[in-house]
Amino acid sequence: MAGSSTPGDVSTKQARIAQLAKQMPEKAMRSLAYHMDLAWLQEAYRRTRKDGAAGIDGQTAAEFEEDLDANLRSLLDRAKSGTYRAPPVRRVYIPKGDGSKTRPIGIPTLEDKVLQRAVVMLLEPVYEQDFYDFSYGFRPRRSPHDAVETLGKAIHGMGGGWVLEVDVQSYYDTLDHKELRSVLRQRVVDGVVVRLIGKWLRAGVMEGGSVRYSELGVPQGGVISPLLSNIYLHEVLDKWWVQEVLPRMRGRAVLVRFADDFVMVFSSKEDAFRVYKALPQRLDRFGLTLHPEKTRLVRFRRPPGGGGPKRGSFDFLGFTFYWGRSRRGRWILKQKTAKDRFSRAMRRMNEWLRGARHLPVKRQAEALGRKLRGHFNYYGIRHNSEALGQFHYRVRRRWCYWLSRRTQKSHSGMTWEKFNRLLTRYPLPPPRLAKRWRRRDQRTCVPRSRMH
């Protein structure tokens, strides 16, 4: 690529932005777009996913790359001159996890994806200086596992307490544009950046040939949406927690947030109820509401050493936190796959197996192996071996079932004996802990369940 830069060139510029933002923590940045040149867009294009569906213009990555530098120059010129027009997002529907309903997703154009990525690369160094350590969602070098681990350590250190499990109702669809612009202006007043974000917020959604506009919600499917959502909750929740809540707490209190999923833990019952009462009022000021059924306050104390009933459980990022016995008989904090996530994953596997049953068995095994490894990479944490084994066992059973339905014969077409011989030829990856969760003395965890 003529005149292309290396990722290190962009990193150097981002480091300068970060340094300036750190030196001016209370001031708004005015000259961010100055850094966005052709080399910046080349790097943004490199970071953009190119195998997704096309937006409303139908343009593919292959077509865009036929004259890549010229297309990027044109995009850069239009962005900086103000003539870029943000196209509506194409809306499509995909099945939900329960298989009974569908949910909408948005598909931006390729140009939009590249330009949004370029703006994210400008804003990220700024807001990474402002975000608090207890915020984990969609941030560099942070993952859901980090949030789960941090929350577990905090609860263990407190010996449990009162847990406020929070669900913001339809957060991404109800985020107020006016409030978001106000929040952004506190830190960014660069004309090019502010103008582009405004265009994306106003772009609308195309469905059935017509475009619908709204003053609520972040751009569907846009790579900038997670960052905008984080910026909004940083102002609405995180700063409120640090500046107003913590100074008023009588006991210890901990907040862990991953995007719009967050949990608060309190050592004091009085503190927990005070925040439980104040939180809806705080969110309401910014147009947000708590889900009345999914938001709850849970007593989560470590059970007495000699026994006694377990003290509640709660879910966070697909894991159920609960108290369980260690091998030495002591009560310890554990996590396992949440029931709804387990059921959702099984439904998706079953739907895929049903649709793929007529493919060659080798292709089925390869794809199924990738899906299983993805599941184990996320849910493969300590103390979750039983759920991993159960998932592996049930997936094998469903695969056997759908293979038996490949012909018009009865279910005897694929017996357990035949299926077990097939597994020796096309083995599936065994359940295992993800690398970062595995102790040196731990080996691959083998499921206890067996096929009969």
mmCIF file of N, CA and C in Angstrom, residues 330-384:
data_model
loop_
_atom_site.group_PDB
_atom_site.id
_atom_site.type_symbol
_atom_site.label_atom_id
_atom_site.label_comp_id
_atom_site.label_asym_id
_atom_site.label_seq_id
_atom_site.Cartn_x
_atom_site.Cartn_y
_atom_site.Cartn_z
ATOM 1 N N ARG A 330 -14.214 -26.178 53.306
ATOM 2 C CA ARG A 330 -14.453 -24.798 53.678
ATOM 3 C C ARG A 330 -15.376 -24.124 52.658
ATOM 4 N N TRP A 331 -16.125 -23.102 53.129
ATOM 5 C CA TRP A 331 -16.967 -22.342 52.222
ATOM 6 C C TRP A 331 -16.098 -21.377 51.419
ATOM 7 N N ILE A 332 -16.205 -21.442 50.098
ATOM 8 C CA ILE A 332 -15.469 -20.541 49.220
ATOM 9 C C ILE A 332 -16.403 -20.006 48.151
ATOM 10 N N LEU A 333 -16.005 -18.898 47.555
ATOM 11 C CA LEU A 333 -16.793 -18.296 46.485
ATOM 12 C C LEU A 333 -16.516 -19.026 45.174
ATOM 13 N N LYS A 334 -17.589 -19.404 44.477
ATOM 14 C CA LYS A 334 -17.449 -20.104 43.203
ATOM 15 C C LYS A 334 -18.303 -19.426 42.138
ATOM 16 N N GLN A 335 -17.970 -19.727 40.887
ATOM 17 C CA GLN A 335 -18.787 -19.282 39.754
ATOM 18 C C GLN A 335 -19.066 -20.471 38.838
ATOM 19 N N LYS A 336 -20.244 -20.479 38.268
ATOM 20 C CA LYS A 336 -20.612 -21.507 37.301
ATOM 21 C C LYS A 336 -21.439 -20.857 36.199
ATOM 22 N N THR A 337 -21.601 -21.570 35.096
ATOM 23 C CA THR A 337 -22.399 -21.047 33.988
ATOM 24 C C THR A 337 -23.822 -20.780 34.454
ATOM 25 N N ALA A 338 -24.322 -19.591 34.217
ATOM 26 C CA ALA A 338 -25.694 -19.254 34.600
ATOM 27 C C ALA A 338 -26.677 -20.123 33.824
ATOM 28 N N LYS A 339 -27.786 -20.477 34.466
ATOM 29 C CA LYS A 339 -28.757 -21.387 33.845
ATOM 30 C C LYS A 339 -29.298 -20.852 32.528
ATOM 31 N N ASP A 340 -29.609 -19.568 32.486
ATOM 32 C CA ASP A 340 -30.163 -19.031 31.247
ATOM 33 C C ASP A 340 -29.137 -19.034 30.122
ATOM 34 N N ARG A 341 -27.855 -18.796 30.457
ATOM 35 C CA ARG A 341 -26.818 -18.835 29.434
ATOM 36 C C ARG A 341 -26.572 -20.266 28.962
ATOM 37 N N PHE A 342 -26.614 -21.214 29.878
ATOM 38 C CA PHE A 342 -26.440 -22.619 29.505
ATOM 39 C C PHE A 342 -27.557 -23.052 28.550
ATOM 40 N N SER A 343 -28.802 -22.716 28.917
ATOM 41 C CA SER A 343 -29.944 -23.094 28.077
ATOM 42 C C SER A 343 -29.881 -22.409 26.722
ATOM 43 N N ARG A 344 -29.485 -21.133 26.715
ATOM 44 C CA ARG A 344 -29.390 -20.404 25.451
ATOM 45 C C ARG A 344 -28.346 -21.028 24.538
ATOM 46 N N ALA A 345 -27.191 -21.371 25.127
ATOM 47 C CA ALA A 345 -26.133 -21.979 24.323
ATOM 48 C C ALA A 345 -26.563 -23.324 23.763
ATOM 49 N N MET A 346 -27.297 -24.101 24.545
ATOM 50 C CA MET A 346 -27.775 -25.397 24.056
ATOM 51 C C MET A 346 -28.792 -25.225 22.940
ATOM 52 N N ARG A 347 -29.672 -24.248 23.080
ATOM 53 C CA ARG A 347 -30.664 -24.013 22.021
ATOM 54 C C ARG A 347 -29.986 -23.620 20.716
ATOM 55 N N ARG A 348 -28.966 -22.782 20.818
ATOM 56 C CA ARG A 348 -28.251 -22.373 19.608
ATOM 57 C C ARG A 348 -27.525 -23.557 18.979
ATOM 58 N N MET A 349 -26.913 -24.378 19.807
ATOM 59 C CA MET A 349 -26.238 -25.564 19.290
ATOM 60 C C MET A 349 -27.236 -26.492 18.611
ATOM 61 N N ASN A 350 -28.378 -26.689 19.223
ATOM 62 C CA ASN A 350 -29.375 -27.584 18.647
ATOM 63 C C ASN A 350 -29.875 -27.058 17.307
ATOM 64 N N GLU A 351 -30.117 -25.738 17.233
ATOM 65 C CA GLU A 351 -30.578 -25.151 15.977
ATOM 66 C C GLU A 351 -29.524 -25.315 14.890
ATOM 67 N N TRP A 352 -28.271 -25.111 15.253
ATOM 68 C CA TRP A 352 -27.211 -25.248 14.257
ATOM 69 C C TRP A 352 -27.086 -26.701 13.803
ATOM 70 N N LEU A 353 -27.105 -27.631 14.731
ATOM 71 C CA LEU A 353 -26.983 -29.052 14.379
ATOM 72 C C LEU A 353 -28.132 -29.503 13.482
ATOM 73 N N ARG A 354 -29.310 -29.013 13.764
ATOM 74 C CA ARG A 354 -30.455 -29.380 12.926
ATOM 75 C C ARG A 354 -30.268 -28.866 11.498
ATOM 76 N N GLY A 355 -29.801 -27.609 11.363
ATOM 77 C CA GLY A 355 -29.619 -27.048 10.036
ATOM 78 C C GLY A 355 -28.434 -27.614 9.285
ATOM 79 N N ALA A 356 -27.437 -28.135 10.018
ATOM 80 C CA ALA A 356 -26.213 -28.623 9.376
ATOM 81 C C ALA A 356 -26.172 -30.142 9.242
ATOM 82 N N ARG A 357 -27.252 -30.824 9.581
ATOM 83 C CA ARG A 357 -27.190 -32.289 9.664
ATOM 84 C C ARG A 357 -26.916 -32.973 8.332
ATOM 85 N N HIS A 358 -27.192 -32.303 7.214
ATOM 86 C CA HIS A 358 -26.969 -32.923 5.906
ATOM 87 C C HIS A 358 -25.594 -32.590 5.326
ATOM 88 N N LEU A 359 -24.815 -31.788 6.041
ATOM 89 C CA LEU A 359 -23.454 -31.516 5.598
ATOM 90 C C LEU A 359 -22.584 -32.747 5.812
ATOM 91 N N PRO A 360 -21.461 -32.864 5.108
ATOM 92 C CA PRO A 360 -20.536 -33.971 5.386
ATOM 93 C C PRO A 360 -20.132 -33.974 6.855
ATOM 94 N N VAL A 361 -20.015 -35.160 7.413
ATOM 95 C CA VAL A 361 -19.732 -35.280 8.840
ATOM 96 C C VAL A 361 -18.431 -34.577 9.210
ATOM 97 N N LYS A 362 -17.440 -34.637 8.336
ATOM 98 C CA LYS A 362 -16.169 -33.983 8.635
ATOM 99 C C LYS A 362 -16.358 -32.483 8.810
ATOM 100 N N ARG A 363 -17.146 -31.858 7.936
ATOM 101 C CA ARG A 363 -17.400 -30.427 8.043
ATOM 102 C C ARG A 363 -18.183 -30.105 9.309
ATOM 103 N N GLN A 364 -19.142 -30.959 9.649
ATOM 104 C CA GLN A 364 -19.889 -30.761 10.888
ATOM 105 C C GLN A 364 -18.958 -30.797 12.095
ATOM 106 N N ALA A 365 -18.072 -31.794 12.123
ATOM 107 C CA ALA A 365 -17.173 -31.963 13.258
ATOM 108 C C ALA A 365 -16.236 -30.765 13.398
ATOM 109 N N GLU A 366 -15.722 -30.253 12.293
ATOM 110 C CA GLU A 366 -14.807 -29.116 12.347
ATOM 111 C C GLU A 366 -15.515 -27.872 12.876
ATOM 112 N N ALA A 367 -16.727 -27.612 12.357
ATOM 113 C CA ALA A 367 -17.474 -26.436 12.809
ATOM 114 C C ALA A 367 -17.913 -26.590 14.256
ATOM 115 N N LEU A 368 -18.352 -27.790 14.606
ATOM 116 C CA LEU A 368 -18.789 -28.038 15.975
ATOM 117 C C LEU A 368 -17.622 -27.883 16.948
ATOM 118 N N GLY A 369 -16.441 -28.313 16.535
ATOM 119 C CA GLY A 369 -15.261 -28.157 17.371
ATOM 120 C C GLY A 369 -14.953 -26.693 17.637
ATOM 121 N N ARG A 370 -15.096 -25.849 16.620
ATOM 122 C CA ARG A 370 -14.844 -24.418 16.807
ATOM 123 C C ARG A 370 -15.852 -23.814 17.782
ATOM 124 N N LYS A 371 -17.100 -24.227 17.666
ATOM 125 C CA LYS A 371 -18.132 -23.704 18.563
ATOM 126 C C LYS A 371 -17.883 -24.146 20.002
ATOM 127 N N LEU A 372 -17.490 -25.394 20.188
ATOM 128 C CA LEU A 372 -17.212 -25.879 21.531
ATOM 129 C C LEU A 372 -16.009 -25.159 22.143
ATOM 130 N N ARG A 373 -14.970 -24.966 21.354
ATOM 131 C CA ARG A 373 -13.796 -24.267 21.880
ATOM 132 C C ARG A 373 -14.145 -22.833 22.280
ATOM 133 N N GLY A 374 -15.004 -22.186 21.496
ATOM 134 C CA GLY A 374 -15.439 -20.835 21.863
ATOM 135 C C GLY A 374 -16.187 -20.819 23.188
ATOM 136 N N HIS A 375 -17.051 -21.813 23.381
ATOM 137 C CA HIS A 375 -17.795 -21.914 24.644
ATOM 138 C C HIS A 375 -16.845 -22.147 25.813
ATOM 139 N N PHE A 376 -15.900 -23.068 25.643
ATOM 140 C CA PHE A 376 -14.973 -23.383 26.727
ATOM 141 C C PHE A 376 -14.025 -22.217 27.021
ATOM 142 N N ASN A 377 -13.663 -21.467 25.978
ATOM 143 C CA ASN A 377 -12.775 -20.322 26.197
ATOM 144 C C ASN A 377 -13.431 -19.265 27.084
ATOM 145 N N TYR A 378 -14.764 -19.146 26.975
ATOM 146 C CA TYR A 378 -15.446 -18.151 27.798
ATOM 147 C C TYR A 378 -15.819 -18.709 29.173
ATOM 148 N N TYR A 379 -16.414 -19.886 29.193
ATOM 149 C CA TYR A 379 -16.931 -20.421 30.451
ATOM 150 C C TYR A 379 -15.937 -21.337 31.165
ATOM 151 N N GLY A 380 -14.743 -21.494 30.604
ATOM 152 C CA GLY A 380 -13.766 -22.388 31.218
ATOM 153 C C GLY A 380 -13.024 -21.752 32.370
ATOM 154 N N ILE A 381 -13.718 -21.540 33.473
ATOM 155 C CA ILE A 381 -13.106 -20.963 34.658
ATOM 156 C C ILE A 381 -13.079 -21.996 35.785
ATOM 157 N N ARG A 382 -12.308 -21.711 36.808
ATOM 158 C CA ARG A 382 -12.195 -22.627 37.939
ATOM 159 C C ARG A 382 -13.573 -22.892 38.546
ATOM 160 N N HIS A 383 -13.748 -24.124 39.026
ATOM 161 C CA HIS A 383 -14.965 -24.579 39.699
ATOM 162 C C HIS A 383 -16.138 -24.768 38.736
ATOM 163 N N ASN A 384 -15.923 -24.591 37.429
ATOM 164 C CA ASN A 384 -17.030 -24.732 36.478
ATOM 165 C C ASN A 384 -16.909 -25.993 35.640
#
